[in-house]
mmCIF file of C-alpha atoms in Angstrom:
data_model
loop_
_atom_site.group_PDB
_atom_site.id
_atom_site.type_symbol
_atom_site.label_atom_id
_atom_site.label_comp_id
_atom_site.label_asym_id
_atom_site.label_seq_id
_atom_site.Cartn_x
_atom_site.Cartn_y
_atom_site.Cartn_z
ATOM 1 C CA UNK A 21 0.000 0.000 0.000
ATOM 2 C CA UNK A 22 1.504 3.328 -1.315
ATOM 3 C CA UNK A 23 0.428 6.313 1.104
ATOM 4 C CA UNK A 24 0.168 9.784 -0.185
ATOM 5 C CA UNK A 25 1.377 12.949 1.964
ATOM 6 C CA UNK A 26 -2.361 12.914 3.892
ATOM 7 C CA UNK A 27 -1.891 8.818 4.628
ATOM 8 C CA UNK A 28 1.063 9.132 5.924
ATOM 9 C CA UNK A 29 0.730 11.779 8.081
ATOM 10 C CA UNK A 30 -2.273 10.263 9.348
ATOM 11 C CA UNK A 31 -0.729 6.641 10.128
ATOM 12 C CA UNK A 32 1.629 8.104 12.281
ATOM 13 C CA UNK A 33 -0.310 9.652 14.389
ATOM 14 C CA UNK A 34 -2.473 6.597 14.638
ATOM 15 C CA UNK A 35 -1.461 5.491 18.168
ATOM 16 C CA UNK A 36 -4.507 3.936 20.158
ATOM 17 C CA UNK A 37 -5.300 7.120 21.480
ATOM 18 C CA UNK A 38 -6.831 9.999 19.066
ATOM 19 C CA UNK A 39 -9.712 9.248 17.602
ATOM 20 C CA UNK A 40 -10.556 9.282 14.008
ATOM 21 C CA UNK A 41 -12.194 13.213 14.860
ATOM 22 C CA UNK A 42 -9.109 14.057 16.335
ATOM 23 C CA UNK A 43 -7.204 12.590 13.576
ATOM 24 C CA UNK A 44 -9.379 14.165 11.273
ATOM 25 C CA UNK A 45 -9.510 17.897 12.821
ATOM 26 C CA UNK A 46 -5.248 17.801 12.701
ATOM 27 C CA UNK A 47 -5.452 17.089 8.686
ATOM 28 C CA UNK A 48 -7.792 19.719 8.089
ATOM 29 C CA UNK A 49 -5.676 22.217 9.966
ATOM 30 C CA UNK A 50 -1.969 20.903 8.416
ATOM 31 C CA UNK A 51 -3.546 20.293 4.960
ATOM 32 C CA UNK A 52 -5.649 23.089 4.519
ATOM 33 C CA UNK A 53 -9.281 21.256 3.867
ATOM 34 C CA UNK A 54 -12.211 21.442 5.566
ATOM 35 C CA UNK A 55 -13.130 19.457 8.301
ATOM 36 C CA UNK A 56 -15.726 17.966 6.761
ATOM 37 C CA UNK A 57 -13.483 16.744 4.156
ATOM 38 C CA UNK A 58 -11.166 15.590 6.327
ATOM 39 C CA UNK A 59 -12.732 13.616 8.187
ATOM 40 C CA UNK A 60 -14.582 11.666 5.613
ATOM 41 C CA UNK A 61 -11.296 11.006 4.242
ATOM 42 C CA UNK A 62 -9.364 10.354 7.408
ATOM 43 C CA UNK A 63 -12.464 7.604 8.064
ATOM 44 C CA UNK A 64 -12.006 6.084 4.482
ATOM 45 C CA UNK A 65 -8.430 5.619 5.201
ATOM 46 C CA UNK A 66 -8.799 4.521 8.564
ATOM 47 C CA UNK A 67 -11.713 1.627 7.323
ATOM 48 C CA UNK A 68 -8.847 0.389 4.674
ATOM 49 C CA UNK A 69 -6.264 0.185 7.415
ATOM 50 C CA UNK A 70 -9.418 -1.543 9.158
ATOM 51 C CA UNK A 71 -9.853 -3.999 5.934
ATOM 52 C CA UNK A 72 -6.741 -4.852 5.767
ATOM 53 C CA UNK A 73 -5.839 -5.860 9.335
ATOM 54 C CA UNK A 74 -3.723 -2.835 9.974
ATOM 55 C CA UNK A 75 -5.374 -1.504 12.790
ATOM 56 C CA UNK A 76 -8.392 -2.326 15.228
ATOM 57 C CA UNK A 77 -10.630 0.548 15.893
ATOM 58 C CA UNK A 78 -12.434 0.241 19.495
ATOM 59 C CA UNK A 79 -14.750 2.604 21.880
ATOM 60 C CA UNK A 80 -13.979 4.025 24.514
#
């Protein structure tokens, strides 16, 4: 899996602790986009990682 700028930025920050918001609301303000953008695209990414055995997303 190639990862743009956005994906990799985002999968290091992935660390069991943000959520997928909070992941979302730092692209919007390092990339520029709305948050609304962000986040659906920071939630896309994060369900691949989820697909592909990557990473495990849990509740609080």
């Amino acid at each position: 899996m190639g990862l743009n700028p956005v994906g990799s930025f985002v999968f290091g920050r992935v660390d069991g602790e943000r959520s997928v918001a909070a992941l979302a609301g730092e692209v919007a303000a390092r990339f520029g986009v709305s948050a609304e953008r962000a986040l659906a695209d920071v939630g896309a990414f994060i369900g691949e990682l989820v697909r592909r055995g990557l990473v495990e997303v849990t509740t609080p």
